[in-house]
Amino acid sequence: MCGIVGLFLKDKSLEPELGKMLTSMLITMTDRGPDSAGIAIYGAETEGRSKMTIQSDQPDLDFAGLDSALGETLGGSVSMKVLSTHAVLSIPAGSFERARALLGDLRPNVRIMSRGDTLEIYKEVGLPKDVAARFNVSEMSGTHGIGHTRMATESAVTTMGAHPFNTGDDQCLVHNGSLSNHNSLRRKLRREGIHIETENDTEVGAAYLTWKMREGASLGEALESALDDLDGFFTFLVGTKDGFGVVRDPIACKPAVMAETDQYVAFGSEYRALVDLPGIESARVWEPEPATVYFWSHNASPTHKEKAA
Amino acid sequence: MQTVDLQELGLRGVNAALHAQAADTNQTVWTIENAKGSHAIACGLDAPIEVTVKGSTGYYCGGMNQQATINIHGSAGPGTGENMMSGKIIIEGDASQYLGATAHGGMIVVKGNASSRCGISMKGVNIVVQGNIGHMSAFMGQSGNLVVCGDAGDALGDSCYEARFFVRGEVKSLGADCEKKEMREEHLTLLQGLLDEAGFDFKAEEFTRYGSARNLYNFDVDNAGAY
């Protein structure tokens, strides 16, 4: 099953409330996915810096002194904010690849959840309310965010099997559904040199998008070709630095409801997830069409239904 | 009139109150407030009562309904009116996927649009939609009438049996073994009756009828590719 929520704010005055609104939406979707939960939040950007969200099962051990150790070898200042099993590292822009390599040497058990200028991803096993409380998501502010509650069908209930999946700088993916050709696709993508960590089907979906974009496709083009190359059921919500996109498979069994007002665009697997949003009674509420890529962006002149380019 | 608050009484409390109504109840008019997209509202009713739900509903509202009239003042979630036997459901907004799936009788009226798989495996229900319907609607429809005042999506009536489909606008594509049919006098009379009952001001003459070509009823190896 799984539940998806997403919120894209048009009204800047709501930005301090983003975490709170997303948490409430996420908890409502507990019935759809009680085994793990995760959230991708697009927060503040600092000129000349990038973010790396990392995770460890032994945070006390792994995170101790990590910022200074990384800073020394990386040759620039690194700061770290620890939140439970996760930590957000602020590193000099453009040093991600080196930081990743160093991290592998310094702390081999640490896993990278996300990378980008504004994106932070937090995900763990457990009830959505517990996961949200563990990371204090309700206190987070940002321009847009995506959440997921997981009911595992294709692979084990683990932190790395939880959503969202990071697909590239400031990009992430959450999925409701199941992919049936993920084994053959995983083999193909690994041959192409794409790093895939788990036996999870959605990770393959995320890796597929990463691969397509590495080959030169835009996110929109990658999503369009996913409609041809991914076999199975999916409603995808993809986050980017500027906004989020939605695509459903042509059969569109997996539910999706959107709501739009002057203040926000919201996504929910069910209308239930949206009922506490301000002005929902007068919002335009609709279901996204099958096999159609939708995109909302903070860029220049966003339209409410724009083919991702 | 009885007014109940779903958030206060809880889903089981509300449905139990409705289930407790006998055929000769004096409490014939009910309003459910604060629906908030909850699942299974007013499921399994079996009394001639009228229930109005304020707000949008989640999965399976009015499922298995017998006799009752259910008004949804909002949009309806997936599987609304699933396996309805009789009575009426009137949806002021849009309806999500598989509206009236396997329903045996009664009428479902949608004032907005209905999504994919509307009337899938319908077994006698009448569904009247003022707007459009999505893909794979009336898949394996066996009996009853699906009336669409707007357009129909891909694969209308795929593998249908004796259900009838009346579409006023465009049909994006017909499903396997579904074909356009002649509109005879008896169909015009039937359709006008359904439109009048639903309260939609359209003329039966504006519609086209579709139904089963009856080629796939019995397996014939020559048709294997069509299944």
Coordinates of C-alpha atoms in Angstrom, one line a residue:
Chain A
M1 CA 0.0 0.0 0.0
C2 CA 2.1 3.0 1.3
G3 CA 1.1 6.6 1.8
I4 CA 2.6 9.6 0.1
V5 CA 2.2 13.3 1.1
G6 CA 3.7 16.4 -0.4
L7 CA 3.4 20.1 0.1
F8 CA 4.7 22.8 -2.1
L9 CA 4.3 26.3 -0.7
K10 CA 3.5 29.3 -2.8
D11 CA 2.9 31.6 0.3
K12 CA 6.2 32.3 1.9
S13 CA 4.5 33.1 5.3
L14 CA 3.7 29.4 5.6
E15 CA 7.3 28.3 5.3
P16 CA 7.9 28.1 9.1
E17 CA 4.9 25.8 9.3
L18 CA 6.0 23.4 6.6
G19 CA 7.3 20.7 9.0
K20 CA 4.2 20.9 11.2
M21 CA 1.8 20.6 8.2
L22 CA 3.8 17.7 6.7
T23 CA 3.9 15.9 10.0
S24 CA 0.2 16.0 10.4
M25 CA -0.3 14.8 6.8
L26 CA 2.2 12.0 7.4
I27 CA 0.6 10.8 10.6
T28 CA -2.8 10.6 8.9
M29 CA -1.3 8.2 6.4
T30 CA -0.1 5.8 9.1
D31 CA -2.8 3.2 8.1
R32 CA -1.3 3.0 4.6
G33 CA 2.2 2.4 5.9
P34 CA 3.0 1.7 9.5
D35 CA 6.4 0.1 9.2
S36 CA 8.7 3.0 8.2
A37 CA 8.5 6.6 7.4
G38 CA 10.6 9.3 5.9
I39 CA 10.6 12.9 4.9
A40 CA 12.5 15.0 2.4
I41 CA 12.5 18.7 3.3
Y42 CA 13.8 21.6 1.2
G43 CA 15.1 24.1 3.6
A44 CA 17.4 27.1 3.7
E45 CA 20.4 27.4 1.3
T46 CA 23.8 28.9 2.3
E47 CA 25.9 30.5 -0.4
G48 CA 29.0 28.4 -1.1
R49 CA 27.8 25.4 1.0
S50 CA 26.2 22.1 0.3
K51 CA 24.4 19.7 2.5
M52 CA 24.9 16.0 3.1
T53 CA 22.5 14.1 5.3
I54 CA 24.0 11.0 6.8
Q55 CA 22.8 8.1 8.9
S56 CA 24.3 5.7 11.4
D57 CA 22.9 2.9 13.6
Q58 CA 25.6 4.0 16.1
P59 CA 25.4 7.8 15.9
D60 CA 27.3 8.4 19.2
L61 CA 30.3 6.5 17.9
D62 CA 30.2 7.4 14.2
F63 CA 29.3 11.1 14.5
A64 CA 31.8 12.0 17.3
G65 CA 34.4 14.3 15.9
L66 CA 33.3 13.6 12.3
D67 CA 33.0 17.3 11.4
S68 CA 36.5 18.2 12.3
A69 CA 37.9 15.0 10.8
L70 CA 36.2 15.7 7.5
G71 CA 37.1 19.3 7.6
E72 CA 40.8 18.6 8.1
T73 CA 41.1 16.2 5.2
L74 CA 38.7 18.1 3.0
G75 CA 40.5 21.3 3.5
G76 CA 37.6 23.5 4.4
S77 CA 35.3 24.0 7.3
V78 CA 32.6 21.3 7.9
S79 CA 29.8 21.8 10.4
M80 CA 27.5 19.1 11.6
K81 CA 24.0 19.1 13.1
V82 CA 23.0 15.8 14.7
L83 CA 19.4 14.7 14.9
S84 CA 19.0 11.3 16.4
T85 CA 20.4 8.7 14.0
H86 CA 20.9 11.3 11.3
A87 CA 23.3 14.3 10.9
V88 CA 23.3 17.1 8.4
L89 CA 26.8 18.0 7.3
S90 CA 27.5 21.4 5.8
I91 CA 30.4 21.1 3.4
P92 CA 32.0 23.5 0.9
A93 CA 30.0 23.5 -2.4
G94 CA 31.4 21.1 -5.0
S95 CA 33.2 18.8 -2.5
F96 CA 30.5 16.1 -2.3
E97 CA 32.4 13.4 -4.3
R98 CA 35.5 13.9 -2.2
A99 CA 33.5 14.0 1.0
R100 CA 31.7 10.8 0.1
A101 CA 35.1 9.0 -0.6
L102 CA 36.5 10.3 2.7
L103 CA 33.4 9.3 4.6
G104 CA 33.9 5.8 3.3
D105 CA 37.4 5.7 4.8
L106 CA 36.6 7.6 8.0
R107 CA 33.3 6.0 9.0
P108 CA 32.5 3.0 6.8
N109 CA 29.2 2.3 8.6
V110 CA 27.8 5.7 7.9
R111 CA 25.2 5.8 5.1
I112 CA 24.4 8.8 2.9
M113 CA 20.7 9.7 2.9
S114 CA 20.9 12.8 0.7
R115 CA 23.0 15.4 -1.0
G116 CA 22.2 18.9 -2.3
D117 CA 22.1 22.5 -1.6
T118 CA 18.8 22.6 0.3
L119 CA 17.6 18.9 0.5
E120 CA 17.6 17.0 3.8
I121 CA 16.2 13.4 4.0
Y122 CA 15.3 11.7 7.3
K123 CA 13.9 8.2 7.4
E124 CA 13.7 5.4 9.8
V125 CA 11.8 2.2 10.6
G126 CA 8.8 2.7 12.9
L127 CA 5.5 4.4 13.1
P128 CA 5.3 7.7 11.3
K129 CA 4.5 9.6 14.5
D130 CA 7.6 8.2 16.2
V131 CA 9.8 8.8 13.2
A132 CA 8.5 12.4 12.9
A133 CA 9.1 13.0 16.6
R134 CA 12.6 11.5 16.6
F135 CA 13.7 14.0 14.0
N136 CA 11.5 16.9 15.3
V137 CA 10.1 17.3 11.8
S138 CA 7.3 19.6 13.0
E139 CA 9.9 22.3 13.9
M140 CA 11.4 22.3 10.4
S141 CA 10.8 25.1 7.9
G142 CA 11.2 25.0 4.2
T143 CA 9.8 25.8 0.8
H144 CA 8.5 22.3 0.0
G145 CA 8.7 18.8 1.3
I146 CA 7.7 15.2 0.6
G147 CA 6.8 12.4 3.1
H148 CA 6.2 8.7 2.8
T149 CA 4.8 6.0 5.0
R150 CA 5.8 2.5 4.0
M151 CA 4.0 -0.8 4.0
A152 CA 6.8 -3.1 2.6
T153 CA 5.9 -5.6 -0.1
E154 CA 9.0 -6.1 -2.2
S155 CA 11.9 -6.1 0.3
A156 CA 12.9 -6.0 3.9
V157 CA 11.8 -3.3 6.5
T158 CA 15.0 -1.5 7.0
T159 CA 16.2 2.1 7.2
M160 CA 17.7 1.9 3.7
G161 CA 14.4 0.4 2.4
A162 CA 12.5 3.4 3.6
H163 CA 11.6 6.3 1.3
P164 CA 12.5 9.0 0.1
F165 CA 15.4 7.9 -2.1
N166 CA 17.9 10.4 -3.1
T167 CA 18.4 10.3 -6.9
G168 CA 20.9 13.1 -7.4
D169 CA 21.7 16.6 -6.1
D170 CA 18.6 17.9 -4.4
Q171 CA 16.5 15.2 -6.0
C172 CA 14.4 12.6 -4.3
L173 CA 11.7 10.0 -5.1
V174 CA 8.9 8.4 -3.1
H175 CA 6.8 5.6 -4.5
N176 CA 3.5 4.0 -3.8
G177 CA 3.2 0.7 -5.7
S178 CA 5.5 -2.1 -6.7
L179 CA 7.8 -2.6 -9.6
S180 CA 7.9 -6.0 -11.1
N181 CA 11.0 -5.7 -13.4
H182 CA 13.3 -4.4 -10.7
N183 CA 15.6 -7.4 -10.7
S184 CA 16.5 -7.3 -14.3
L185 CA 16.7 -3.5 -14.3
R186 CA 19.0 -3.6 -11.2
R187 CA 21.4 -5.8 -13.1
K188 CA 21.3 -3.6 -16.1
L189 CA 21.9 -0.4 -14.0
R190 CA 24.7 -2.0 -12.1
R191 CA 26.4 -2.8 -15.3
E192 CA 26.1 0.8 -16.2
G193 CA 28.0 1.7 -13.0
I194 CA 25.0 3.0 -11.0
H195 CA 25.4 2.3 -7.3
I196 CA 22.4 0.4 -5.9
E197 CA 22.5 -0.6 -2.3
T198 CA 19.5 -2.8 -1.5
E199 CA 17.1 -5.3 -3.0
N200 CA 14.4 -2.7 -2.8
D201 CA 12.3 -2.0 -6.0
T202 CA 11.9 1.7 -5.4
E203 CA 15.6 2.2 -5.1
V204 CA 15.8 0.7 -8.6
G205 CA 13.3 3.3 -9.8
A206 CA 15.4 6.1 -8.2
A207 CA 18.5 4.6 -9.7
Y208 CA 16.8 4.5 -13.1
L209 CA 16.1 8.2 -13.0
T210 CA 19.7 8.9 -11.8
W211 CA 21.0 6.9 -14.8
K212 CA 18.7 8.6 -17.3
M213 CA 19.7 12.0 -16.1
R214 CA 23.4 11.0 -16.1
E215 CA 22.8 10.1 -19.8
G216 CA 21.6 13.7 -20.4
A217 CA 17.8 13.4 -19.9
S218 CA 16.0 16.2 -18.0
L219 CA 14.0 15.0 -15.0
G220 CA 10.8 15.4 -17.1
E221 CA 12.3 13.2 -19.9
A222 CA 13.5 10.7 -17.3
L223 CA 10.0 10.4 -15.9
E224 CA 8.5 10.1 -19.4
S225 CA 10.8 7.2 -20.2
A226 CA 10.1 5.6 -16.8
L227 CA 6.5 5.2 -18.1
D228 CA 8.0 2.9 -20.9
D229 CA 10.8 1.2 -19.0
L230 CA 9.3 0.5 -15.5
D231 CA 6.9 -2.4 -15.3
G232 CA 4.5 -2.4 -12.4
F233 CA 2.4 -0.1 -10.4
F234 CA 3.5 3.3 -9.3
T235 CA 2.5 6.7 -8.2
F236 CA 5.8 8.7 -7.9
L237 CA 6.3 12.0 -6.3
V238 CA 9.7 13.5 -7.1
G239 CA 11.3 16.4 -5.4
T240 CA 13.7 18.9 -6.9
K241 CA 15.3 22.0 -5.6
D242 CA 12.6 24.1 -7.2
G243 CA 9.5 22.0 -6.7
F244 CA 8.0 18.6 -7.1
G245 CA 6.5 16.4 -9.8
V246 CA 3.9 13.7 -9.9
V247 CA 3.6 10.8 -12.3
R248 CA 1.3 7.7 -12.2
D249 CA 1.6 4.6 -14.3
P250 CA -0.9 4.2 -17.1
I251 CA -3.2 1.8 -15.1
A252 CA -3.2 4.2 -12.2
C253 CA -4.4 1.8 -9.5
K254 CA -2.4 3.6 -6.8
P255 CA -4.4 6.5 -5.5
A256 CA -3.4 10.2 -5.8
V257 CA -5.3 13.4 -4.8
M258 CA -4.0 16.9 -5.4
A259 CA -5.3 20.2 -3.9
E260 CA -4.3 23.6 -4.9
T261 CA -5.0 27.1 -3.4
D262 CA -3.3 30.4 -3.7
Q263 CA -1.1 29.3 -0.8
Y264 CA 0.1 25.8 -1.7
V265 CA -0.1 22.7 -3.9
A266 CA -0.6 19.6 -1.8
F267 CA -0.4 15.9 -2.7
G268 CA -1.9 13.0 -0.7
S269 CA -2.5 9.3 -1.3
E270 CA -5.9 10.1 0.1
Y271 CA -8.0 13.2 0.6
R272 CA -7.8 12.4 4.3
A273 CA -4.2 13.6 4.4
L274 CA -5.2 17.0 3.2
V275 CA -8.2 17.8 5.4
D276 CA -6.3 19.9 8.0
L277 CA -4.7 22.2 5.4
P278 CA -5.8 25.8 5.6
G279 CA -8.5 26.7 3.1
I280 CA -9.0 23.1 1.9
E281 CA -12.7 23.5 1.8
S282 CA -12.4 25.9 -1.1
A283 CA -9.3 24.4 -2.7
R284 CA -9.3 22.9 -6.2
V285 CA -9.1 19.2 -5.6
W286 CA -8.5 16.7 -8.3
E287 CA -6.8 13.4 -9.2
P288 CA -3.7 13.5 -11.5
E289 CA -4.3 11.7 -14.8
P290 CA -2.5 8.4 -15.6
A291 CA 0.7 8.5 -17.6
T292 CA 1.0 12.2 -17.4
V293 CA 3.9 14.1 -15.9
Y294 CA 2.9 17.1 -13.7
F295 CA 5.3 19.6 -12.3
W296 CA 5.2 22.5 -9.9
S297 CA 8.2 24.9 -9.6
H298 CA 9.2 27.9 -7.7
N299 CA 11.0 29.0 -10.8
A300 CA 10.0 32.1 -12.9
S301 CA 6.5 31.5 -14.1
P302 CA 5.2 28.3 -12.7
T303 CA 2.0 26.8 -14.2
H304 CA -0.1 24.3 -12.3
K305 CA 0.2 21.8 -15.1
E306 CA 3.5 22.1 -16.8
K307 CA 5.3 19.2 -18.5
A308 CA 8.6 18.9 -16.6
A309 CA 11.4 20.1 -18.9
Chain B
M1 CA -33.4 15.2 11.6
Q2 CA -30.6 13.4 13.3
T3 CA -27.1 15.0 13.2
V4 CA -24.0 13.1 14.1
D5 CA -20.4 14.2 14.2
L6 CA -18.1 11.5 12.8
Q7 CA -15.1 12.8 14.6
E8 CA -16.9 12.7 18.0
L9 CA -18.9 9.5 17.6
G10 CA -16.3 7.6 15.5
L11 CA -16.9 5.6 12.4
R12 CA -18.3 2.5 14.1
G13 CA -20.6 4.7 16.3
V14 CA -22.0 6.4 13.3
N15 CA -22.4 3.3 11.2
A16 CA -24.0 1.4 14.2
A17 CA -26.5 4.2 14.6
L18 CA -27.5 3.9 11.0
H19 CA -27.5 0.1 11.0
A20 CA -29.9 0.2 14.0
Q21 CA -32.7 1.8 11.8
A22 CA -35.4 -0.6 10.9
A23 CA -37.7 -0.4 7.8
D24 CA -40.3 1.5 9.7
T25 CA -38.0 3.9 11.6
N26 CA -39.2 7.4 12.3
Q27 CA -35.6 8.7 12.1
T28 CA -35.5 8.9 8.4
V29 CA -33.2 11.9 7.8
W30 CA -29.6 11.8 9.0
T31 CA -26.7 14.3 8.6
I32 CA -23.1 13.2 9.1
E33 CA -20.7 16.1 9.9
N34 CA -16.9 16.2 9.8
A35 CA -16.5 13.4 7.3
K36 CA -12.9 14.5 6.6
G37 CA -12.3 11.8 4.0
S38 CA -12.9 8.9 6.4
H39 CA -13.3 5.4 5.0
A40 CA -16.4 3.2 4.9
I41 CA -19.0 5.9 5.9
A42 CA -22.6 4.7 5.7
C43 CA -21.6 1.2 4.6
G44 CA -24.0 -1.7 4.7
L45 CA -27.2 0.3 5.3
D46 CA -30.5 -1.5 4.9
A47 CA -33.4 0.9 5.6
P48 CA -35.2 3.5 3.6
I49 CA -33.4 6.5 5.2
E50 CA -31.7 9.5 3.8
V51 CA -28.2 10.2 4.8
T52 CA -26.3 13.4 3.9
V53 CA -22.5 13.4 4.4
K54 CA -21.0 16.9 4.8
G55 CA -17.6 17.0 3.2
S56 CA -15.6 14.6 1.0
T57 CA -15.5 10.8 1.8
G58 CA -12.7 8.2 1.6
Y59 CA -12.8 4.6 0.4
Y60 CA -16.1 2.7 0.1
C61 CA -18.7 5.2 1.2
G62 CA -22.2 3.6 0.8
G63 CA -20.8 0.2 0.0
M64 CA -23.3 -2.7 0.0
N65 CA -26.1 -0.1 0.3
Q66 CA -29.7 -1.3 0.3
Q67 CA -32.7 1.0 0.2
A68 CA -30.9 4.1 1.7
T69 CA -30.3 7.4 -0.2
I70 CA -26.9 8.8 0.5
N71 CA -25.9 12.3 -0.5
I72 CA -22.2 13.2 -0.5
H73 CA -21.7 16.9 -0.3
G74 CA -18.1 16.8 -1.5
S75 CA -16.1 14.3 -3.6
A76 CA -16.1 10.6 -3.1
G77 CA -13.1 8.3 -2.7
P78 CA -12.3 5.0 -4.3
G79 CA -14.9 2.2 -4.4
T80 CA -17.9 4.4 -3.5
G81 CA -21.1 2.3 -3.7
E82 CA -19.2 -0.9 -4.2
N83 CA -21.6 -3.8 -4.4
M84 CA -24.6 -1.6 -3.8
M85 CA -27.9 -3.6 -4.0
S86 CA -30.5 -0.9 -4.1
G87 CA -31.1 2.7 -3.1
K88 CA -29.3 5.8 -4.4
I89 CA -26.0 7.6 -4.0
I90 CA -25.7 11.2 -5.1
I91 CA -22.3 12.7 -5.3
E92 CA -22.1 16.5 -5.6
G93 CA -18.4 16.6 -6.5
D94 CA -16.2 14.1 -8.3
A95 CA -15.9 10.3 -7.8
S96 CA -12.6 8.4 -7.6
Q97 CA -11.8 5.1 -9.2
Y98 CA -14.0 2.0 -9.3
L99 CA -17.2 3.8 -8.5
G100 CA -20.1 1.3 -8.1
A101 CA -17.9 -1.7 -8.7
T102 CA -19.9 -5.0 -8.9
A103 CA -23.0 -3.1 -7.8
H104 CA -26.2 -5.0 -8.4
G105 CA -28.9 -2.3 -8.3
G106 CA -30.0 1.2 -7.4
M107 CA -28.6 4.4 -8.9
I108 CA -25.4 6.4 -8.5
V109 CA -25.4 10.0 -9.7
V110 CA -22.2 12.0 -10.0
K111 CA -22.5 15.7 -10.6
G112 CA -18.8 16.1 -11.4
N113 CA -16.5 13.6 -13.1
A114 CA -15.8 9.9 -12.3
S115 CA -12.3 8.4 -12.5
S116 CA -11.0 5.2 -13.9
R117 CA -12.8 1.8 -13.7
C118 CA -16.2 3.4 -13.2
G119 CA -18.8 0.7 -13.0
I120 CA -16.2 -2.1 -13.2
S121 CA -18.0 -5.5 -13.3
M122 CA -21.4 -3.7 -12.8
K123 CA -24.2 -6.2 -12.2
G124 CA -27.4 -4.2 -12.5
V125 CA -26.7 -0.7 -11.1
N126 CA -27.5 2.5 -13.0
I127 CA -24.7 5.0 -12.9
V128 CA -25.3 8.5 -14.3
V129 CA -22.3 10.9 -14.6
Q130 CA -22.8 14.5 -15.6
G131 CA -19.1 14.9 -16.5
N132 CA -16.5 12.6 -17.9
I133 CA -15.3 9.1 -16.9
G134 CA -11.8 7.6 -16.8
H135 CA -10.2 4.6 -18.5
M136 CA -11.3 1.0 -18.3
S137 CA -14.8 1.9 -17.2
A138 CA -17.4 -0.8 -17.1
F139 CA -14.7 -3.5 -17.6
M140 CA -16.6 -6.8 -17.6
G141 CA -19.9 -5.0 -17.0
Q142 CA -22.6 -7.6 -16.8
S143 CA -25.8 -5.7 -16.5
G144 CA -27.2 -2.3 -15.8
N145 CA -26.7 1.1 -17.4
L146 CA -23.7 3.5 -17.4
V147 CA -24.7 7.0 -18.7
V148 CA -22.0 9.5 -19.4
C149 CA -23.0 13.1 -20.2
G150 CA -19.4 14.0 -21.0
D151 CA -16.6 11.9 -22.5
A152 CA -15.3 8.4 -21.7
G153 CA -11.6 7.4 -21.4
D154 CA -9.7 4.6 -23.0
A155 CA -11.1 1.0 -23.3
L156 CA -14.7 1.6 -22.4
G157 CA -16.6 -1.6 -21.8
D158 CA -13.7 -4.0 -22.2
S159 CA -14.9 -7.6 -22.1
C160 CA -18.4 -6.5 -21.2
Y161 CA -21.5 -8.7 -21.2
E162 CA -25.0 -7.2 -21.2
A163 CA -24.4 -3.8 -19.5
R164 CA -25.4 -0.8 -21.7
F165 CA -23.3 2.3 -22.1
F166 CA -24.7 5.7 -23.2
V167 CA -22.1 8.4 -23.9
R168 CA -23.0 11.9 -25.0
G169 CA -19.4 13.1 -25.8
E170 CA -16.3 11.4 -27.2
V171 CA -15.1 7.9 -26.4
K172 CA -11.3 7.8 -26.4
S173 CA -11.3 4.1 -27.3
L174 CA -13.5 1.1 -27.0
G175 CA -12.3 -2.0 -25.1
A176 CA -12.2 -5.5 -26.5
D177 CA -15.5 -6.7 -27.7
C178 CA -17.3 -3.4 -27.1
E179 CA -19.0 -1.8 -30.1
K180 CA -21.2 1.1 -31.0
K181 CA -24.9 0.1 -31.2
E182 CA -28.1 1.4 -32.8
M183 CA -30.2 3.6 -30.5
R184 CA -33.7 2.2 -30.7
E185 CA -36.9 3.6 -29.3
E186 CA -36.7 1.4 -26.2
H187 CA -33.2 2.7 -25.5
L188 CA -34.3 6.3 -25.9
T189 CA -37.1 5.8 -23.4
L190 CA -34.9 4.0 -20.9
L191 CA -32.1 6.6 -21.2
Q192 CA -34.5 9.6 -20.9
G193 CA -35.9 8.0 -17.8
L194 CA -32.5 7.6 -16.2
L195 CA -31.5 11.2 -17.1
D196 CA -34.7 12.5 -15.6
E197 CA -34.3 10.5 -12.5
A198 CA -30.7 11.8 -12.1
G199 CA -32.0 15.3 -12.6
F200 CA -29.8 16.1 -15.6
D201 CA -31.2 18.3 -18.4
F202 CA -29.9 16.4 -21.4
K203 CA -31.8 14.8 -24.3
A204 CA -31.5 11.1 -24.9
E205 CA -31.1 11.7 -28.6
E206 CA -27.7 13.4 -28.0
F207 CA -26.2 10.1 -26.8
T208 CA -24.6 7.1 -28.5
R209 CA -25.2 3.6 -27.2
Y210 CA -22.4 1.1 -26.8
G211 CA -22.5 -2.5 -25.7
S212 CA -21.1 -6.0 -26.2
A213 CA -20.4 -7.4 -29.6
R214 CA -20.8 -10.8 -28.0
N215 CA -17.8 -12.3 -29.7
L216 CA -15.9 -13.2 -26.6
Y217 CA -18.7 -14.9 -24.7
N218 CA -17.4 -18.4 -25.5
F219 CA -13.8 -19.1 -26.1
D220 CA -12.8 -19.5 -29.7
V221 CA -9.2 -20.0 -30.5
D222 CA -9.5 -17.6 -33.4
N223 CA -10.2 -14.8 -30.9
A224 CA -7.3 -15.6 -28.5
G225 CA -5.5 -12.4 -29.5
A226 CA -8.5 -10.3 -28.5
Y227 CA -8.6 -11.3 -24.9

